[in-house]
Short mmCIF file of C-alpha atoms and ligand atoms in Angstrom, two decimals:
data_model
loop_
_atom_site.label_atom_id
_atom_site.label_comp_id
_atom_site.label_asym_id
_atom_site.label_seq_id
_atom_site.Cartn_x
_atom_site.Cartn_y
_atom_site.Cartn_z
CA UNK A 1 0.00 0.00 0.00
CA UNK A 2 1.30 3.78 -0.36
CA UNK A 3 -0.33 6.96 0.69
CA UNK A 4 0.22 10.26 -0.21
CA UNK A 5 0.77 12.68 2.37
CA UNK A 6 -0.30 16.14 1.60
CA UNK A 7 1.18 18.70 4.12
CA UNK A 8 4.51 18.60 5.75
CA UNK A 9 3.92 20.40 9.01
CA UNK A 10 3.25 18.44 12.23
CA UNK A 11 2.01 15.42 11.13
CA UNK A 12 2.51 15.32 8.06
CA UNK A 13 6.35 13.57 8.29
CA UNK A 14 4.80 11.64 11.63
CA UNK A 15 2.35 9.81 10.01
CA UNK A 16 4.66 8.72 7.45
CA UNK A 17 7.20 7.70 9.88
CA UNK A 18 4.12 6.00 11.76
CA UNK A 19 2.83 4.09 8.81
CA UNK A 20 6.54 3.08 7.78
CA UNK A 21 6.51 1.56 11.15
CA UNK A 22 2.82 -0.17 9.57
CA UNK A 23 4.91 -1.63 6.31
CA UNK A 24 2.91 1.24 4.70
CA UNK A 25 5.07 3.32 2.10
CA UNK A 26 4.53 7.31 1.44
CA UNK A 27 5.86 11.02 0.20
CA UNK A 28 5.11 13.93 1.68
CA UNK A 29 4.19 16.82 -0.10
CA UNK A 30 4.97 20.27 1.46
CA UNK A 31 3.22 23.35 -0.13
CA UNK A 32 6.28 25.60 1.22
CA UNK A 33 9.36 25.72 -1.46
CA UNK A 34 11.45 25.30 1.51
CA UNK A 35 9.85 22.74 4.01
CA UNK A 36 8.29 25.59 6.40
CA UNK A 37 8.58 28.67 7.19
CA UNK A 38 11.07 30.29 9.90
CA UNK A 39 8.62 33.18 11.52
CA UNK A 40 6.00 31.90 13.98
CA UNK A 41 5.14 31.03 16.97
CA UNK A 42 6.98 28.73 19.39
CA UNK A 43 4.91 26.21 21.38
CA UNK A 44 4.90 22.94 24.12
CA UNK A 45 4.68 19.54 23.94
CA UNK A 46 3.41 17.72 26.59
CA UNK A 47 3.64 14.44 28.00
CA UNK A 48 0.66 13.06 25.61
CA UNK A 49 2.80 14.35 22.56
CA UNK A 50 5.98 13.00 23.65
CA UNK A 51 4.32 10.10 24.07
CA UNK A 52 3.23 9.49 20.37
CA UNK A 53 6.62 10.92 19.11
CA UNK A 54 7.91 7.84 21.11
CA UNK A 55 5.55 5.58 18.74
CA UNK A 56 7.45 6.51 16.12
CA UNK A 57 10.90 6.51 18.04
CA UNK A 58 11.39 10.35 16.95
CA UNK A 59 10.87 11.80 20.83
CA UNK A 60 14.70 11.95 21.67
CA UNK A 61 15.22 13.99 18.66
CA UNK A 62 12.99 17.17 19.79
CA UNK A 63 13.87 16.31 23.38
CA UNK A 64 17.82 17.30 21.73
CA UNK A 65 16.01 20.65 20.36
CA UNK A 66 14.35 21.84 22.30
CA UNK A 67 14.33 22.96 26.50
CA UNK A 68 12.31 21.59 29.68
CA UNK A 69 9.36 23.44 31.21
CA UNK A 70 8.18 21.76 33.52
CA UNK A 71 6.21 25.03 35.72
CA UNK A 72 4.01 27.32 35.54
CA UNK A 73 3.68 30.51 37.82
CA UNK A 74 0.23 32.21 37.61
CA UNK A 75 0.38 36.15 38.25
CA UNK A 76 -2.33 38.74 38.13
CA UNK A 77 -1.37 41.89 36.11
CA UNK A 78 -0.67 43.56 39.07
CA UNK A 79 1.72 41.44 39.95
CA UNK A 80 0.79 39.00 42.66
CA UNK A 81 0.89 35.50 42.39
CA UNK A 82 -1.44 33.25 42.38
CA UNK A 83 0.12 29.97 42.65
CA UNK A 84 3.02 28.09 40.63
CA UNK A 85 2.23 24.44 39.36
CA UNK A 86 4.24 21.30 38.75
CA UNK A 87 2.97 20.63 34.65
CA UNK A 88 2.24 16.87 34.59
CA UNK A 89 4.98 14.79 33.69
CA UNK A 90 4.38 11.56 35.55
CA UNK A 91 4.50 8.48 32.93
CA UNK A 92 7.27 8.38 31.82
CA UNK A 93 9.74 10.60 34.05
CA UNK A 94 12.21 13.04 32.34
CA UNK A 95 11.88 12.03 28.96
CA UNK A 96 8.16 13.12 28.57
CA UNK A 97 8.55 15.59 30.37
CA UNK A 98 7.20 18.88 28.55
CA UNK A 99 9.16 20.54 25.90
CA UNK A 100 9.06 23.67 24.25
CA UNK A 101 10.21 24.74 20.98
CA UNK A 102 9.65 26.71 17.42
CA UNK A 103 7.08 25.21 15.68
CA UNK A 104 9.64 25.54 12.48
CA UNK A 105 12.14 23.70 14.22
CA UNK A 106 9.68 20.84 15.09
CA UNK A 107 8.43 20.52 11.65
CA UNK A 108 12.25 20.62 9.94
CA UNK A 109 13.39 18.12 12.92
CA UNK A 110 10.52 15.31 12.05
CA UNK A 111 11.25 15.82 8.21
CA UNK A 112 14.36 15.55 8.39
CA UNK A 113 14.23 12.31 10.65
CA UNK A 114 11.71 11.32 7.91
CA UNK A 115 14.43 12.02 5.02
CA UNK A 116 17.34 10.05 7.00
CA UNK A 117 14.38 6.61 7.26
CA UNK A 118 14.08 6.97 3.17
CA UNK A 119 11.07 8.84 3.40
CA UNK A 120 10.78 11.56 0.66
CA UNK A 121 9.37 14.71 1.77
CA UNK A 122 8.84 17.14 -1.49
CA UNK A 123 8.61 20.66 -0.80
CA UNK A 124 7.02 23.30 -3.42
CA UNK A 125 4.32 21.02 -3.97
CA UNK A 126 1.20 22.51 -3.29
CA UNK A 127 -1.98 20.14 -4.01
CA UNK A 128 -4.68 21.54 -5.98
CA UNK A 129 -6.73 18.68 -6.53
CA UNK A 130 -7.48 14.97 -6.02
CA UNK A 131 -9.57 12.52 -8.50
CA UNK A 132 -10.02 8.57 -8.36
CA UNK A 133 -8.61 6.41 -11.14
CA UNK A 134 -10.81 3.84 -13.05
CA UNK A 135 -8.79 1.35 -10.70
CA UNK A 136 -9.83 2.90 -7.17
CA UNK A 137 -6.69 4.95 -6.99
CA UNK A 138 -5.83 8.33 -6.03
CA UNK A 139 -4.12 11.09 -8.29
CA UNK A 140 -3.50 14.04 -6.81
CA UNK A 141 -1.94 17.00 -9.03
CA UNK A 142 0.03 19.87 -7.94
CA UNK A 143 0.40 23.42 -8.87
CA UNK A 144 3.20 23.00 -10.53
CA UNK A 145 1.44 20.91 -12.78
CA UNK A 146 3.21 17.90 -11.50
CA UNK A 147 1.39 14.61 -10.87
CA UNK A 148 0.97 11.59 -8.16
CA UNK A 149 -1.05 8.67 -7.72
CA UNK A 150 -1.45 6.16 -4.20
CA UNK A 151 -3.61 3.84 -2.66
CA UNK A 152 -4.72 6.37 -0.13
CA UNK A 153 -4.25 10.37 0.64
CA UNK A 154 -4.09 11.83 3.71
CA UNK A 155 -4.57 15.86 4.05
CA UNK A 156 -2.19 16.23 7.04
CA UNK A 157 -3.01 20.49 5.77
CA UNK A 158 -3.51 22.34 8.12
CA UNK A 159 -6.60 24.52 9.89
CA UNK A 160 -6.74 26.10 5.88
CA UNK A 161 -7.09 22.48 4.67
CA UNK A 162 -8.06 21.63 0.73
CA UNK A 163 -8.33 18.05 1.06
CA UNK A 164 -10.83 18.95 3.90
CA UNK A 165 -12.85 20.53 1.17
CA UNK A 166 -11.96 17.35 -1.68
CA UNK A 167 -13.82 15.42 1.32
CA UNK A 168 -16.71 17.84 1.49
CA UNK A 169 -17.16 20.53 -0.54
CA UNK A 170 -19.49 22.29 2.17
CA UNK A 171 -17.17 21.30 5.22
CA UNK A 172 -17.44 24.51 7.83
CA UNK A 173 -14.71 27.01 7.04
CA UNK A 174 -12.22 27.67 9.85
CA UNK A 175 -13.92 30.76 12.27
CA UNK A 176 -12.04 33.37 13.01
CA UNK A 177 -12.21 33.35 17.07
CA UNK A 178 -12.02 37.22 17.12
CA UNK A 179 -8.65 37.06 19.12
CA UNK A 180 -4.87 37.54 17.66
CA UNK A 181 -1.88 36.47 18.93
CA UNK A 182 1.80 38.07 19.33
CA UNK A 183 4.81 36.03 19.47
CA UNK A 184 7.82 37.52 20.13
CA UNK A 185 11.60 36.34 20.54
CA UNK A 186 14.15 39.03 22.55
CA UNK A 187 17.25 38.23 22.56
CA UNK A 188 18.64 40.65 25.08
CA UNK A 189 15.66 40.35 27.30
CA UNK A 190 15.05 43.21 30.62
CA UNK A 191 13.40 40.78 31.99
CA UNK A 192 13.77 36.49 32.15
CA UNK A 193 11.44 33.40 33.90
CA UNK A 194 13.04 31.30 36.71
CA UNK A 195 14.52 28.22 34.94
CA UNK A 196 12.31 25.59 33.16
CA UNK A 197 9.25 27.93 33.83
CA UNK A 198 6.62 29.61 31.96
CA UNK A 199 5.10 32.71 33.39
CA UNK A 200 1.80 33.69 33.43
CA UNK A 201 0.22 36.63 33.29
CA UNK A 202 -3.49 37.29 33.56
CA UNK A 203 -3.69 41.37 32.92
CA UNK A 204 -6.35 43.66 32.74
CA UNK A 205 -6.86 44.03 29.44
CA UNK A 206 -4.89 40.74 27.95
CA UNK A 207 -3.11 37.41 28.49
CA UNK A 208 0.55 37.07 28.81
CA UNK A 209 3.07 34.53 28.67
CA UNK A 210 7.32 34.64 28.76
CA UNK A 211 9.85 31.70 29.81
CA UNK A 212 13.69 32.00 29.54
CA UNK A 213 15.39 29.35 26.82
CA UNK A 214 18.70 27.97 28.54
CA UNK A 215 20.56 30.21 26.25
CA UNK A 216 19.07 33.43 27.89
CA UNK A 217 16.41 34.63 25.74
CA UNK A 218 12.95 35.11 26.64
CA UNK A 219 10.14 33.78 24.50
CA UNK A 220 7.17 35.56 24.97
CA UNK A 221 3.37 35.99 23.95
CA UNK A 222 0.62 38.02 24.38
CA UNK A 223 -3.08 37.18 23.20
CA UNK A 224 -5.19 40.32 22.06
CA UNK A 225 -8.55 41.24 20.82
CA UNK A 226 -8.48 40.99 17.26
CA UNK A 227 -10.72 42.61 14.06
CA UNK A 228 -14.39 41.59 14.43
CA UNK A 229 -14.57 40.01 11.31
CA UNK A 230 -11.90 37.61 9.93
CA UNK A 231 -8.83 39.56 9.21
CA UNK A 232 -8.10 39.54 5.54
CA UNK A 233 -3.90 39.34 5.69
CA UNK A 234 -2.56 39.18 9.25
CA UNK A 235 0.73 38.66 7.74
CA UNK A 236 1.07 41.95 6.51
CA UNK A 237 1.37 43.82 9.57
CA UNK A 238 4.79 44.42 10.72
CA UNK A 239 6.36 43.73 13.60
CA UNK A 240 6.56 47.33 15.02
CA UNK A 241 2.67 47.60 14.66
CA UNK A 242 2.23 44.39 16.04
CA UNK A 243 4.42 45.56 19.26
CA UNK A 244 2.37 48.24 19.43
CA UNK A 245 -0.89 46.41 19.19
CA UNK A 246 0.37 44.15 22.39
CA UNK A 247 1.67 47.12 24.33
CA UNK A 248 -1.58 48.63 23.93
CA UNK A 249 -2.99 45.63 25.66
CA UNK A 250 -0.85 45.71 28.75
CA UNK A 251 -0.24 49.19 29.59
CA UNK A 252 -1.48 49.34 33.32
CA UNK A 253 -0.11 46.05 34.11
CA UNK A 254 2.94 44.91 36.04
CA UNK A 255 6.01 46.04 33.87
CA UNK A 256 7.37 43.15 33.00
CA UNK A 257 5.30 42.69 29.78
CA UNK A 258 5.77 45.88 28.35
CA UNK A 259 8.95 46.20 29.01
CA UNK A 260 9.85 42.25 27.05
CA UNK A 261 7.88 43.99 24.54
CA UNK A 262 9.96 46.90 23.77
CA UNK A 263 13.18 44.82 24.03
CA UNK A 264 12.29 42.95 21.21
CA UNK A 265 13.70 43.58 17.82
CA UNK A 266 12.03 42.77 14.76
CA UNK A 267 11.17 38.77 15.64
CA UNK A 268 7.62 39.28 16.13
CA UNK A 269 4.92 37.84 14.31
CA UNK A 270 1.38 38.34 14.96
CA UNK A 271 -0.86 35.39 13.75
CA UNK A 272 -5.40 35.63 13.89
CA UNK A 273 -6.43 32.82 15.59
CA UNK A 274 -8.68 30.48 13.91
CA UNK A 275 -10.79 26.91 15.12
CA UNK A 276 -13.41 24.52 13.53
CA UNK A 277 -15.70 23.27 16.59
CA UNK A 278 -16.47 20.41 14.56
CA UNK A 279 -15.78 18.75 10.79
CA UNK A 280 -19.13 16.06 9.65
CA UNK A 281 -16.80 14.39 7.52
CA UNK A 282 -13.55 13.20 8.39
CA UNK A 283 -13.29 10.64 5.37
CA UNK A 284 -14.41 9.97 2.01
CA UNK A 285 -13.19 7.21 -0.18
CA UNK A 286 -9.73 7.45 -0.31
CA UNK A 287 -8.86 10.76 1.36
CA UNK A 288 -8.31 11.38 5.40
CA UNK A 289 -7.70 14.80 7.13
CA UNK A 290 -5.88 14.92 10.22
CA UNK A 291 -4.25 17.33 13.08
CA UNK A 292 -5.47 20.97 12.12
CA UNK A 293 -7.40 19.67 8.85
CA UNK A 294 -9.94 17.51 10.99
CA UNK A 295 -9.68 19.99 13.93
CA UNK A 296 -8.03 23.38 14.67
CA UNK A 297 -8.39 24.18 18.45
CA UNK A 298 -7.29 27.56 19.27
CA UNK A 299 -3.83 27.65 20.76
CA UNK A 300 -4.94 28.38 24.46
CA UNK A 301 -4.98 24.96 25.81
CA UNK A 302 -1.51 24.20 23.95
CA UNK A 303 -2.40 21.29 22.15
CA UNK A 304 -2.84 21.18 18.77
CA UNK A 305 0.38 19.94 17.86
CA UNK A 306 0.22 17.00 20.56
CA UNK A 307 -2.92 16.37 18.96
CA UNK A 308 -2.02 15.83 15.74
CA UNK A 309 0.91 13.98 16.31
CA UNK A 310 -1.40 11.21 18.50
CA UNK A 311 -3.21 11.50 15.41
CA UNK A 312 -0.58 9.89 13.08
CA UNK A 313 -0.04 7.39 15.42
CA UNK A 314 -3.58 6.14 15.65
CA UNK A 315 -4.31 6.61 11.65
CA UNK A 316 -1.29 4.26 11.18
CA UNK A 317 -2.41 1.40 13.83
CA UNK A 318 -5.99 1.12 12.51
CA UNK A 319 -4.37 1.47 8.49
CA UNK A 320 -2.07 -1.63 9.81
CA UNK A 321 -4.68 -3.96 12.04
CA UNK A 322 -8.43 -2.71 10.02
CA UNK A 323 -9.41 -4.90 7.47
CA UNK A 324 -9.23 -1.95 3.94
CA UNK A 325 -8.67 1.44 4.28
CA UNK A 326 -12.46 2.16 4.44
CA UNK A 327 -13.22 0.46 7.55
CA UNK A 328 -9.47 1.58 8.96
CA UNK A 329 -10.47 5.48 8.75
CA UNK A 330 -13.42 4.65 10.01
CA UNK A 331 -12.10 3.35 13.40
CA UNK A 332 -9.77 6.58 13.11
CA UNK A 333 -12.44 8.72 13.43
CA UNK A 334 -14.50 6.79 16.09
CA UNK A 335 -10.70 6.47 18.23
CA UNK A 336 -9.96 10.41 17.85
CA UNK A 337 -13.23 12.37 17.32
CA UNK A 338 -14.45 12.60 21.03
CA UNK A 339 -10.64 13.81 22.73
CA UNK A 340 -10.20 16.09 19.84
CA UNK A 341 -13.23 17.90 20.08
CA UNK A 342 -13.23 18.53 23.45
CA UNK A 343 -10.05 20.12 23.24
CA UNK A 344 -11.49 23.10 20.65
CA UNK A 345 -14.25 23.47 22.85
CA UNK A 346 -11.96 23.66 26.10
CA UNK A 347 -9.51 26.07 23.89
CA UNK A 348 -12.10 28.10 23.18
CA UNK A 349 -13.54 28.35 27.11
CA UNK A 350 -10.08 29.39 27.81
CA UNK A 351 -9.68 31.88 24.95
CA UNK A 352 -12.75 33.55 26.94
CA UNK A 353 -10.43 33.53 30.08
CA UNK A 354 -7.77 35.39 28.77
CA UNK A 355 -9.20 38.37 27.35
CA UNK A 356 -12.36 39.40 29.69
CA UNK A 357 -14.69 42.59 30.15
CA UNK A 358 -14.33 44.44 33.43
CA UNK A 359 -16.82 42.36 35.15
CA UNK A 360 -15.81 39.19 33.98
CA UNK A 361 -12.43 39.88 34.64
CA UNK A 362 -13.31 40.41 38.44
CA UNK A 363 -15.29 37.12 38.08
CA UNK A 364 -11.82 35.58 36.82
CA UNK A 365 -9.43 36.56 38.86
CA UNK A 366 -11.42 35.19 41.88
CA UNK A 367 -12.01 32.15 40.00
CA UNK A 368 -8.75 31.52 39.40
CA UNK A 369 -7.46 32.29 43.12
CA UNK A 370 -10.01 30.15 44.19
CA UNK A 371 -9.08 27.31 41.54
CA UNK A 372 -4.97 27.86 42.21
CA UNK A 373 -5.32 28.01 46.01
CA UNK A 374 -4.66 24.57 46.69
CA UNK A 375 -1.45 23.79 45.60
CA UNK A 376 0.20 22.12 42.06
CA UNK A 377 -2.51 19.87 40.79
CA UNK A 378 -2.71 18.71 36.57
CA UNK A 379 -5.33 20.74 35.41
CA UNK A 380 -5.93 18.89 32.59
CA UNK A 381 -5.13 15.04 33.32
CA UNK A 382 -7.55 13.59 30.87
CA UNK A 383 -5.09 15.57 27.98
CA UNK A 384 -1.61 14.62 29.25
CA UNK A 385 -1.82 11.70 30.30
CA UNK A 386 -3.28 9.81 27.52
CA UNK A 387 -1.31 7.14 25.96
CA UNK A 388 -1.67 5.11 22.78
CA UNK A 389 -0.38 1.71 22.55
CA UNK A 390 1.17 1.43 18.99
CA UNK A 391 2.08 -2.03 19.50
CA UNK A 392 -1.44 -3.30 20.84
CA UNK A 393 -4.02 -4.47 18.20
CA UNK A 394 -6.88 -2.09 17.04
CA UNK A 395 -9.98 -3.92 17.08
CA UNK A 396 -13.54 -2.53 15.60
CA UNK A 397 -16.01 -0.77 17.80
CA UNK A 398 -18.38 -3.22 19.92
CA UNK A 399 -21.60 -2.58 17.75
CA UNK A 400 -19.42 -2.39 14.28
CA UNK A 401 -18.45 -6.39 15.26
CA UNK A 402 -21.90 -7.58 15.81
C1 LIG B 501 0.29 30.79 17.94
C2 LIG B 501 0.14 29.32 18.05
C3 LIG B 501 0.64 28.66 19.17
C4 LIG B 501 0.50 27.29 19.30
N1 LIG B 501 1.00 26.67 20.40
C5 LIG B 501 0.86 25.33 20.54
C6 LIG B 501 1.40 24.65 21.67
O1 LIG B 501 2.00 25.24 22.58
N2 LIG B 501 1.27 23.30 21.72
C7 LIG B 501 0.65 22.61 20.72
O2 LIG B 501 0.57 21.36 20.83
N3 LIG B 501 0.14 23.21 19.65
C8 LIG B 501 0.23 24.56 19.53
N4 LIG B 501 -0.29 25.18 18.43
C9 LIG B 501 -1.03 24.40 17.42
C10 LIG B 501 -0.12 23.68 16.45
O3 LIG B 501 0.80 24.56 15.84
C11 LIG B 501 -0.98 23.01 15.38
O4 LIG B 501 -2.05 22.33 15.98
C12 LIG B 501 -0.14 22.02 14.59
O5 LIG B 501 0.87 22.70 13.88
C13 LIG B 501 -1.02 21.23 13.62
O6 LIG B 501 -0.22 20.37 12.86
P1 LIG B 501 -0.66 19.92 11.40
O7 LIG B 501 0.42 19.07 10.90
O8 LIG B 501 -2.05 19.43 11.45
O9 LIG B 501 -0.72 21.28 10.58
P2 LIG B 501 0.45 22.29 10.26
O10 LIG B 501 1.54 22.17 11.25
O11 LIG B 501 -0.21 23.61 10.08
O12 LIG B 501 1.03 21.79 8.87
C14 LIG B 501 0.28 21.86 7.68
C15 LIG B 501 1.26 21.89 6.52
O13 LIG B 501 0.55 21.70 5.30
C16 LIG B 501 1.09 22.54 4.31
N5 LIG B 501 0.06 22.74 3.30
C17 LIG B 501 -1.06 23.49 3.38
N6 LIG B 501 -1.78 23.41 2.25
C18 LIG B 501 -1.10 22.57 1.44
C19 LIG B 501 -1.35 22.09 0.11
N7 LIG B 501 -2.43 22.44 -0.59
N8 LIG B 501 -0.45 21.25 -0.46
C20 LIG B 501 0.66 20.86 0.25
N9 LIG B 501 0.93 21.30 1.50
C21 LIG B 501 0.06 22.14 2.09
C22 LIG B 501 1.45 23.80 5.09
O14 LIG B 501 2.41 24.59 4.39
C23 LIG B 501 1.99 23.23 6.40
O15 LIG B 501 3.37 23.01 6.37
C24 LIG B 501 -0.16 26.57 18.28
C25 LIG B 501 -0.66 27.22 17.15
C26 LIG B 501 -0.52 28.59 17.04
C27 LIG B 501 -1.09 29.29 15.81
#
């Protein structure tokens, strides 16, 4: 069997490593002319995602690049702390432990290791469209005008997915969640986070976030009201006016943000954030979406990228133990589409969190004393400690065996 694998973000390169792993061959096709792009945001992989990069034996490489953090301290704007927490680490000790690094470098790291296990990853191929052949195949055909035909196609796309539409024409469109988000890198930071610790912040008028990377820089970002309709080109803002934007936001609180703010040069990038609460259809003949392309959660929670990469890992078992690719994304769907969706729904609770009106902001910051009075406790258990069994047989659903 070989697939084609459109996208080579997240897990794009995973699930080929993954269905290697199945005796299932594949390319990867990367819109990007060179892999991915170096702006964006960084983010954190937690113990789930670590977890299903050990599936595919790729976990020691990001654990080599990237950094530990392992806390969190929770601060009002003002300044006073609420409470720091241990983030869950606990099944597998230091090697899951949570790591944090570009997005860019993750994506170049797992298609490289892709590359180096004869996988070819293709980049400046941008799909345009899929059809079946007269023999139940897939072609797919890329701008370039260049050609490619498998047994099976899987949109690994991204939130702005076009396989998603191949699959269904009238899928919902990613909606714009009204909130943007700055990202900034200074390199001669005024101001740094305790070792292996991400800080907090919830302000008056926004949510911030900085750690320290072992080589003294602070990462930072700040989430902001955005547009009220979907904005038309995010990217062409530049990174003065999108400093400006986020010291806009947290003027009045506690200095620290506004001065990490105005230390940083020109790597800033602001990016609209985006979900889907829900795709119908997941599947259709031959073509798959998943990560983003099945479901974008907005980046609050932190898990998008874990997400997808569990994904890859469970796409490949049920492709390797389901009898035809039919009834194998099938028992995809019914494995992931319960865990994934409650993560855009709790993303998007949490987006509410971050940026509140004056009353609901009073509301919050009570809530969240209250909540982080009792010392470090996983807030989200049911997320990071999930674990897939990539050696353990997938078997149907109870009512699809009777
Ligand atoms: C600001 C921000 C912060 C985040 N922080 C975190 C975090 O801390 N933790 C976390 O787990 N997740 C985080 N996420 C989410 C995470 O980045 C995504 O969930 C993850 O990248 C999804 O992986 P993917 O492979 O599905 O899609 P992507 O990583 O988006 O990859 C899709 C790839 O497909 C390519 N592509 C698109 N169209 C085509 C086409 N037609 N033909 C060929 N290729 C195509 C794209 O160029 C891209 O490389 C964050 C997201 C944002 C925006």
């Amino acid at each position: 069997m070989h697939a084609l694998i459109v996208g080579g973000g997240v897990a794009g390169p995973t699930t080929a490593m993954a269905l290697q792993k199945a005796g299932i061959t594949s390319v990867v096709y990367e819109a990007h002319p060179d892999g991915v792009s170096e702006r964006g945001a960084f983010l954190s992989l937690f113990a789930n995602g670590m977890d299903a990069l050990r599936a595919v034996d790729a976990h020691q490489l990001v654990v080599e690049r990237s950094f530990a953090v392992t806390s969190i301290e929770f601060a009002t704007g003002s300044g006073k702390r609420l409470r720091d927490a241990r983030i869950d680490q606990d099944r597998f000790g230091r090697l899951s432990e949570p790591r944090t690094l570009r997005r860019a470098e993750l994506c170049r790291v797992l298609a490289e290791e892709a590359g180096r296990r004869g996988i070819r990853v293709e980049s400046g191929k941008q799909l345009v469209s899929a059809v079946r052949t007269p023999a139940g195949r897939i072609m797919a055909t890329f701008k370039d005008g260049s050609e490619a035909e498998g047994d099976l196609l899987v949109g690994a796309d991204g939130i702005h997915s076009v396989v998603r539409r191949m699959i269904d024409p009238v899928a919902p469109r990613p909606r714009y969640t009204g909130e943007d988000l700055v990202c900034g890198y200074a390199s001669k930071a005024p101001v740094s986070a305790p070792d292996e610790t991400m800080r907090m912040v919830y302000g008056k008028r926004a949510f911030f976030a900085y750690l320290t990377t072992p080589g003294g820089d602070t990462w930072w970002f700040v989430n902001i009201p955005g547009s009220t309709s979907a904005p038309d080109n995010p990217a062409a803002a530049t990174p003065e006016e999108w400093k400006r934007r986020g010291l806009e936001r947290v003027a009045g609180d506690d200095r620290a943000a506004s001065d990490l703010i105005r230390a940083t040069e020109d790597d800033v990038v602001g990016i609209s954030v985006f979900d889907i609460a829900s795709t119908p259809l997941w599947h259709a003949g031959p073509m798959v979406i998943i990560g983003d392309a099945a479901h974008a959660a907005a980046p609050n929670a932190g898990h998008g990228a874990s997400m997808a990469l569990e994904d890859s890992v469970v796409l490949a078992k049920c492709l390797r133990d389901m009898p035809g690719v039919d009834a194998a994304f099938t028992r995809y769907e019914q494995l992931r589409r319960p865990r994934v969706e409650e993560l855009v729904a709790t993303s998007a609770s949490m987006k509410r969190r971050a940026i509140p009106g004056p009353l609901q902001r009073l509301l919050r910051d009570f809530m969240l004393s209250r909540l982080l009075k009792d010392g470090p406790r996983n807030a989200a258990p049911w997320l990071t400690r999930h674990h897939i069994d990539s050696e353990e047989k997938t078997v149907p659903e109870v009512k699809d065996r009777q």
